[in-house]
Backbone as XML, in Angstrom:
<?xml version="1.0"?>
<chain id="A" units="angstrom">
  <residue number="1" name="MET">
    <atom name="N" x="0.778" y="-1.194" z="-0.248"/>
    <atom name="CA" x="-0.307" y="0.007" z="-0.337"/>
    <atom name="C" x="0.945" y="1.205" z="0.449"/>
  </residue>
  <residue number="2" name="LYS">
    <atom name="N" x="0.478" y="1.860" z="-0.723"/>
    <atom name="CA" x="1.209" y="3.349" z="-0.668"/>
    <atom name="C" x="0.085" y="4.899" z="-0.408"/>
  </residue>
  <residue number="3" name="VAL">
    <atom name="N" x="0.787" y="5.483" z="0.050"/>
    <atom name="CA" x="-0.360" y="6.885" z="0.425"/>
    <atom name="C" x="0.405" y="7.937" z="0.231"/>
  </residue>
  <residue number="4" name="GLN">
    <atom name="N" x="0.558" y="8.713" z="-1.480"/>
    <atom name="CA" x="1.090" y="10.102" z="-1.806"/>
    <atom name="C" x="-0.530" y="11.094" z="-1.335"/>
  </residue>
  <residue number="5" name="TYR">
    <atom name="N" x="0.734" y="12.223" z="-1.003"/>
    <atom name="CA" x="-0.197" y="13.360" z="-0.632"/>
    <atom name="C" x="0.224" y="14.451" z="-1.824"/>
  </residue>
  <residue number="6" name="ASP">
    <atom name="N" x="-0.042" y="14.977" z="-2.528"/>
    <atom name="CA" x="0.155" y="16.210" z="-2.793"/>
    <atom name="C" x="-0.292" y="17.638" z="-2.949"/>
  </residue>
  <residue number="7" name="PRO">
    <atom name="N" x="0.051" y="18.163" z="-2.650"/>
    <atom name="CA" x="-0.294" y="19.389" z="-1.873"/>
    <atom name="C" x="-0.355" y="20.569" z="-2.892"/>
  </residue>
  <residue number="8" name="ASP">
    <atom name="N" x="-0.068" y="20.844" z="-3.926"/>
    <atom name="CA" x="0.214" y="21.763" z="-5.118"/>
    <atom name="C" x="-1.849" y="21.042" z="-5.272"/>
  </residue>
  <residue number="9" name="ALA">
    <atom name="N" x="-1.478" y="19.689" z="-5.681"/>
    <atom name="CA" x="-3.339" y="19.456" z="-5.817"/>
    <atom name="C" x="-4.375" y="19.417" z="-5.285"/>
  </residue>
  <residue number="10" name="ASP">
    <atom name="N" x="-3.755" y="19.205" z="-3.633"/>
    <atom name="CA" x="-4.380" y="19.294" z="-2.516"/>
    <atom name="C" x="-5.170" y="17.942" z="-2.766"/>
  </residue>
  <residue number="11" name="VAL">
    <atom name="N" x="-4.545" y="16.740" z="-3.267"/>
    <atom name="CA" x="-5.373" y="15.608" z="-2.921"/>
    <atom name="C" x="-4.093" y="14.289" z="-2.956"/>
  </residue>
  <residue number="12" name="MET">
    <atom name="N" x="-5.204" y="13.622" z="-1.436"/>
    <atom name="CA" x="-4.229" y="12.654" z="-0.925"/>
    <atom name="C" x="-4.710" y="10.837" z="-1.936"/>
  </residue>
  <residue number="13" name="ARG">
    <atom name="N" x="-3.529" y="9.828" z="-2.201"/>
    <atom name="CA" x="-4.099" y="9.247" z="-3.212"/>
    <atom name="C" x="-3.072" y="7.593" z="-2.543"/>
  </residue>
  <residue number="14" name="ILE">
    <atom name="N" x="-4.622" y="7.234" z="-2.194"/>
    <atom name="CA" x="-4.676" y="5.683" z="-1.169"/>
    <atom name="C" x="-3.808" y="4.746" z="-2.211"/>
  </residue>
  <residue number="15" name="ILE">
    <atom name="N" x="-2.980" y="4.132" z="-2.302"/>
    <atom name="CA" x="-3.057" y="2.557" z="-3.703"/>
    <atom name="C" x="-2.611" y="1.750" z="-2.895"/>
  </residue>
  <residue number="16" name="PHE">
    <atom name="N" x="-3.315" y="0.702" z="-3.290"/>
    <atom name="CA" x="-3.454" y="-0.537" z="-2.628"/>
    <atom name="C" x="-2.928" y="-1.725" z="-3.548"/>
  </residue>
  <residue number="17" name="GLN">
    <atom name="N" x="-3.471" y="-1.521" z="-4.987"/>
    <atom name="CA" x="-2.396" y="-2.309" z="-5.493"/>
    <atom name="C" x="-2.227" y="-1.451" z="-6.868"/>
  </residue>
  <residue number="18" name="ASP">
    <atom name="N" x="-0.091" y="-2.014" z="-7.385"/>
    <atom name="CA" x="-0.729" y="-1.197" z="-8.859"/>
    <atom name="C" x="-0.969" y="-1.420" z="-9.712"/>
  </residue>
  <residue number="19" name="VAL">
    <atom name="N" x="-1.927" y="-1.124" z="-9.779"/>
    <atom name="CA" x="-2.494" y="-2.102" z="-11.612"/>
    <atom name="C" x="-2.987" y="-1.208" z="-12.092"/>
  </residue>
  <residue number="20" name="PHE">
    <atom name="N" x="-3.524" y="-1.706" z="-13.630"/>
    <atom name="CA" x="-4.289" y="-0.484" z="-14.265"/>
    <atom name="C" x="-5.574" y="-0.279" z="-13.561"/>
  </residue>
  <residue number="21" name="VAL">
    <atom name="N" x="-5.860" y="1.138" z="-13.888"/>
    <atom name="CA" x="-7.183" y="1.131" z="-13.284"/>
    <atom name="C" x="-8.168" y="1.257" z="-14.403"/>
  </residue>
  <residue number="22" name="GLU">
    <atom name="N" x="-8.730" y="0.306" z="-14.356"/>
    <atom name="CA" x="-9.982" y="0.372" z="-15.226"/>
    <atom name="C" x="-11.344" y="1.644" z="-15.335"/>
  </residue>
  <residue number="23" name="GLU">
    <atom name="N" x="-11.961" y="1.409" z="-13.995"/>
    <atom name="CA" x="-12.917" y="2.907" z="-14.294"/>
    <atom name="C" x="-12.589" y="3.525" z="-12.861"/>
  </residue>
  <residue number="24" name="THR">
    <atom name="N" x="-13.321" y="4.456" z="-12.749"/>
    <atom name="CA" x="-13.276" y="5.663" z="-11.398"/>
    <atom name="C" x="-14.608" y="5.502" z="-10.833"/>
  </residue>
  <residue number="25" name="ALA">
    <atom name="N" x="-14.495" y="6.017" z="-9.450"/>
    <atom name="CA" x="-16.633" y="6.382" z="-9.670"/>
    <atom name="C" x="-16.248" y="7.507" z="-8.194"/>
  </residue>
  <residue number="26" name="GLU">
    <atom name="N" x="-16.602" y="8.343" z="-8.426"/>
    <atom name="CA" x="-16.623" y="9.408" z="-7.535"/>
    <atom name="C" x="-18.056" y="9.170" z="-6.355"/>
  </residue>
  <residue number="27" name="GLU">
    <atom name="N" x="-18.659" y="8.002" z="-5.572"/>
    <atom name="CA" x="-19.364" y="7.436" z="-4.638"/>
    <atom name="C" x="-19.583" y="9.045" z="-4.125"/>
  </residue>
  <residue number="28" name="ILE">
    <atom name="N" x="-19.080" y="9.274" z="-3.465"/>
    <atom name="CA" x="-19.179" y="10.350" z="-2.243"/>
    <atom name="C" x="-18.387" y="11.074" z="-2.709"/>
  </residue>
  <residue number="29" name="PRO">
    <atom name="N" x="-19.244" y="12.573" z="-2.574"/>
    <atom name="CA" x="-18.745" y="13.517" z="-3.040"/>
    <atom name="C" x="-16.886" y="13.928" z="-2.776"/>
  </residue>
  <residue number="30" name="GLY">
    <atom name="N" x="-15.991" y="14.023" z="-3.285"/>
    <atom name="CA" x="-14.748" y="14.758" z="-3.159"/>
    <atom name="C" x="-14.136" y="13.191" z="-2.823"/>
  </residue>
  <residue number="31" name="ILE">
    <atom name="N" x="-14.675" y="12.257" z="-3.144"/>
    <atom name="CA" x="-13.705" y="10.650" z="-2.642"/>
    <atom name="C" x="-14.062" y="9.493" z="-4.001"/>
  </residue>
  <residue number="32" name="VAL">
    <atom name="N" x="-12.595" y="9.218" z="-4.503"/>
    <atom name="CA" x="-12.759" y="8.937" z="-5.535"/>
    <atom name="C" x="-12.449" y="7.713" z="-5.642"/>
  </residue>
  <residue number="33" name="PHE">
    <atom name="N" x="-13.343" y="6.307" z="-6.050"/>
    <atom name="CA" x="-12.723" y="5.158" z="-5.342"/>
    <atom name="C" x="-12.286" y="4.673" z="-7.197"/>
  </residue>
  <residue number="34" name="ASP">
    <atom name="N" x="-11.049" y="3.998" z="-7.415"/>
    <atom name="CA" x="-10.308" y="3.438" z="-8.596"/>
    <atom name="C" x="-10.682" y="1.966" z="-8.500"/>
  </residue>
  <residue number="35" name="PHE">
    <atom name="N" x="-11.394" y="0.948" z="-9.352"/>
    <atom name="CA" x="-11.393" y="0.074" z="-9.643"/>
    <atom name="C" x="-10.737" y="-1.193" z="-10.684"/>
  </residue>
  <residue number="36" name="ASP">
    <atom name="N" x="-9.779" y="-2.055" z="-10.651"/>
    <atom name="CA" x="-9.687" y="-2.895" z="-11.667"/>
    <atom name="C" x="-9.914" y="-3.680" z="-12.579"/>
  </residue>
  <residue number="37" name="GLN">
    <atom name="N" x="-9.511" y="-4.130" z="-13.460"/>
    <atom name="CA" x="-10.721" y="-4.609" z="-14.173"/>
    <atom name="C" x="-12.114" y="-6.144" z="-13.776"/>
  </residue>
  <residue number="38" name="ASP">
    <atom name="N" x="-11.569" y="-6.158" z="-12.289"/>
    <atom name="CA" x="-12.106" y="-7.433" z="-12.171"/>
    <atom name="C" x="-13.449" y="-7.262" z="-11.383"/>
  </residue>
  <residue number="39" name="GLY">
    <atom name="N" x="-13.598" y="-4.666" z="-11.098"/>
    <atom name="CA" x="-14.367" y="-4.944" z="-10.002"/>
    <atom name="C" x="-13.940" y="-4.106" z="-8.230"/>
  </residue>
  <residue number="40" name="ILE">
    <atom name="N" x="-12.431" y="-4.766" z="-8.574"/>
    <atom name="CA" x="-11.958" y="-4.545" z="-7.192"/>
    <atom name="C" x="-11.272" y="-3.492" z="-7.462"/>
  </residue>
  <residue number="41" name="VAL">
    <atom name="N" x="-11.473" y="-2.596" z="-5.787"/>
    <atom name="CA" x="-11.143" y="-1.383" z="-5.617"/>
    <atom name="C" x="-9.579" y="-1.287" z="-5.456"/>
  </residue>
  <residue number="42" name="VAL">
    <atom name="N" x="-8.131" y="-0.425" z="-5.990"/>
    <atom name="CA" x="-6.962" y="-0.701" z="-5.715"/>
    <atom name="C" x="-6.967" y="0.489" z="-5.831"/>
  </residue>
  <residue number="43" name="GLY">
    <atom name="N" x="-7.664" y="1.521" z="-5.321"/>
    <atom name="CA" x="-7.381" y="2.998" z="-4.924"/>
    <atom name="C" x="-8.123" y="4.199" z="-4.346"/>
  </residue>
  <residue number="44" name="ILE">
    <atom name="N" x="-7.980" y="4.666" z="-3.480"/>
    <atom name="CA" x="-8.788" y="6.262" z="-3.189"/>
    <atom name="C" x="-8.527" y="7.116" z="-3.407"/>
  </residue>
  <residue number="45" name="GLU">
    <atom name="N" x="-8.884" y="7.986" z="-4.110"/>
    <atom name="CA" x="-8.265" y="9.121" z="-4.297"/>
    <atom name="C" x="-9.602" y="10.388" z="-2.909"/>
  </residue>
  <residue number="46" name="ILE">
    <atom name="N" x="-8.426" y="10.925" z="-2.798"/>
    <atom name="CA" x="-9.482" y="11.846" z="-1.912"/>
    <atom name="C" x="-9.423" y="13.703" z="-2.727"/>
  </residue>
  <residue number="47" name="LEU">
    <atom name="N" x="-9.890" y="14.386" z="-2.462"/>
    <atom name="CA" x="-9.752" y="15.448" z="-2.697"/>
    <atom name="C" x="-9.996" y="16.928" z="-1.912"/>
  </residue>
  <residue number="48" name="LYS">
    <atom name="N" x="-9.487" y="17.553" z="-1.991"/>
    <atom name="CA" x="-9.542" y="18.569" z="-1.313"/>
    <atom name="C" x="-8.767" y="18.192" z="0.317"/>
  </residue>
  <residue number="49" name="ALA">
    <atom name="N" x="-7.365" y="17.389" z="-0.061"/>
    <atom name="CA" x="-7.692" y="16.224" z="1.646"/>
    <atom name="C" x="-7.417" y="17.843" z="2.987"/>
  </residue>
  <residue number="50" name="SER">
    <atom name="N" x="-6.829" y="18.447" z="3.120"/>
    <atom name="CA" x="-5.977" y="19.681" z="4.055"/>
    <atom name="C" x="-7.540" y="19.512" z="4.033"/>
  </residue>
  <residue number="51" name="GLN">
    <atom name="N" x="-9.113" y="20.268" z="3.590"/>
    <atom name="CA" x="-10.373" y="20.489" z="4.259"/>
    <atom name="C" x="-10.663" y="19.003" z="4.995"/>
  </residue>
  <residue number="52" name="ARG">
    <atom name="N" x="-10.759" y="18.022" z="4.307"/>
    <atom name="CA" x="-11.079" y="16.751" z="4.961"/>
    <atom name="C" x="-9.943" y="16.015" z="6.318"/>
  </residue>
  <residue number="53" name="ILE">
    <atom name="N" x="-8.161" y="15.978" z="6.149"/>
    <atom name="CA" x="-8.075" y="15.317" z="6.698"/>
    <atom name="C" x="-6.945" y="16.318" z="7.892"/>
  </residue>
  <residue number="54" name="ASP">
    <atom name="N" x="-7.382" y="16.162" z="9.013"/>
    <atom name="CA" x="-5.915" y="16.748" z="10.573"/>
    <atom name="C" x="-4.799" y="17.544" z="9.539"/>
  </residue>
  <residue number="55" name="ASN">
    <atom name="N" x="-4.107" y="16.746" z="9.176"/>
    <atom name="CA" x="-2.871" y="17.048" z="8.749"/>
    <atom name="C" x="-2.332" y="16.363" z="7.268"/>
  </residue>
  <residue number="56" name="PRO">
    <atom name="N" x="-2.544" y="15.452" z="6.522"/>
    <atom name="CA" x="-2.485" y="15.111" z="5.790"/>
    <atom name="C" x="-0.987" y="14.650" z="4.637"/>
  </residue>
  <residue number="57" name="HIS">
    <atom name="N" x="0.227" y="16.181" z="5.764"/>
    <atom name="CA" x="1.123" y="16.075" z="5.742"/>
    <atom name="C" x="2.281" y="15.196" z="6.028"/>
  </residue>
  <residue number="58" name="SER">
    <atom name="N" x="0.942" y="14.550" z="7.550"/>
    <atom name="CA" x="1.513" y="12.763" z="8.153"/>
    <atom name="C" x="1.019" y="12.309" z="8.405"/>
  </residue>
  <residue number="59" name="ILE">
    <atom name="N" x="1.542" y="10.448" z="7.752"/>
    <atom name="CA" x="0.148" y="9.731" z="8.188"/>
    <atom name="C" x="0.102" y="9.196" z="9.022"/>
  </residue>
  <residue number="60" name="GLU">
    <atom name="N" x="-0.385" y="8.310" z="9.380"/>
    <atom name="CA" x="-0.241" y="8.086" z="10.863"/>
    <atom name="C" x="-1.112" y="6.555" z="10.502"/>
  </residue>
  <residue number="61" name="TYR">
    <atom name="N" x="-0.650" y="5.128" z="10.649"/>
    <atom name="CA" x="-1.630" y="3.980" z="10.772"/>
    <atom name="C" x="-1.474" y="2.720" z="11.490"/>
  </residue>
  <residue number="62" name="THR">
    <atom name="N" x="-2.360" y="2.238" z="11.684"/>
    <atom name="CA" x="-2.094" y="1.038" z="12.757"/>
    <atom name="C" x="-2.850" y="-0.288" z="11.921"/>
  </residue>
  <residue number="63" name="ALA">
    <atom name="N" x="-1.738" y="-1.201" z="11.956"/>
    <atom name="CA" x="-1.883" y="-2.290" z="11.058"/>
    <atom name="C" x="-2.468" y="-2.855" z="13.208"/>
  </residue>
  <residue number="64" name="CYS">
    <atom name="N" x="-3.713" y="-3.920" z="12.058"/>
    <atom name="CA" x="-3.901" y="-5.549" z="13.837"/>
    <atom name="C" x="-3.693" y="-6.777" z="12.605"/>
  </residue>
  <residue number="65" name="LEU">
    <atom name="N" x="-3.014" y="-6.964" z="13.476"/>
    <atom name="CA" x="-3.052" y="-8.965" z="12.963"/>
    <atom name="C" x="-3.960" y="-9.439" z="13.479"/>
  </residue>
  <residue number="66" name="LYS">
    <atom name="N" x="-4.886" y="-10.831" z="12.972"/>
    <atom name="CA" x="-5.794" y="-11.618" z="13.704"/>
    <atom name="C" x="-5.186" y="-12.955" z="13.931"/>
  </residue>
  <residue number="67" name="SER">
    <atom name="N" x="-5.089" y="-13.304" z="15.522"/>
    <atom name="CA" x="-4.419" y="-13.764" z="15.813"/>
    <atom name="C" x="-4.887" y="-16.021" z="15.005"/>
  </residue>
  <residue number="68" name="LEU">
    <atom name="N" x="-4.743" y="-16.091" z="14.686"/>
    <atom name="CA" x="-4.031" y="-17.677" z="14.397"/>
    <atom name="C" x="-4.689" y="-18.905" z="15.615"/>
  </residue>
  <residue number="69" name="LYS">
    <atom name="N" x="-5.677" y="-19.514" z="15.391"/>
    <atom name="CA" x="-5.965" y="-21.084" z="16.133"/>
    <atom name="C" x="-5.126" y="-21.583" z="15.142"/>
  </residue>
  <residue number="70" name="ALA">
    <atom name="N" x="-4.571" y="-23.054" z="15.615"/>
    <atom name="CA" x="-4.082" y="-23.613" z="15.690"/>
    <atom name="C" x="-5.080" y="-25.063" z="15.887"/>
  </residue>
</chain>
């Protein structure tokens, strides 16, 4: 996964898979979903990111792992 912020365009891109984007859809105003040829979401673009995110220059994330039972 890649997270990129373009301050000139004020767009944050979250890329789940680096593949060809077959289709895009703005399901929510200002939030654009990118889909691959199978209809799987491969990326999200957040338009006017500085108005939607506290600090788009700083990214913080948490990874949660499920415990596996044998």
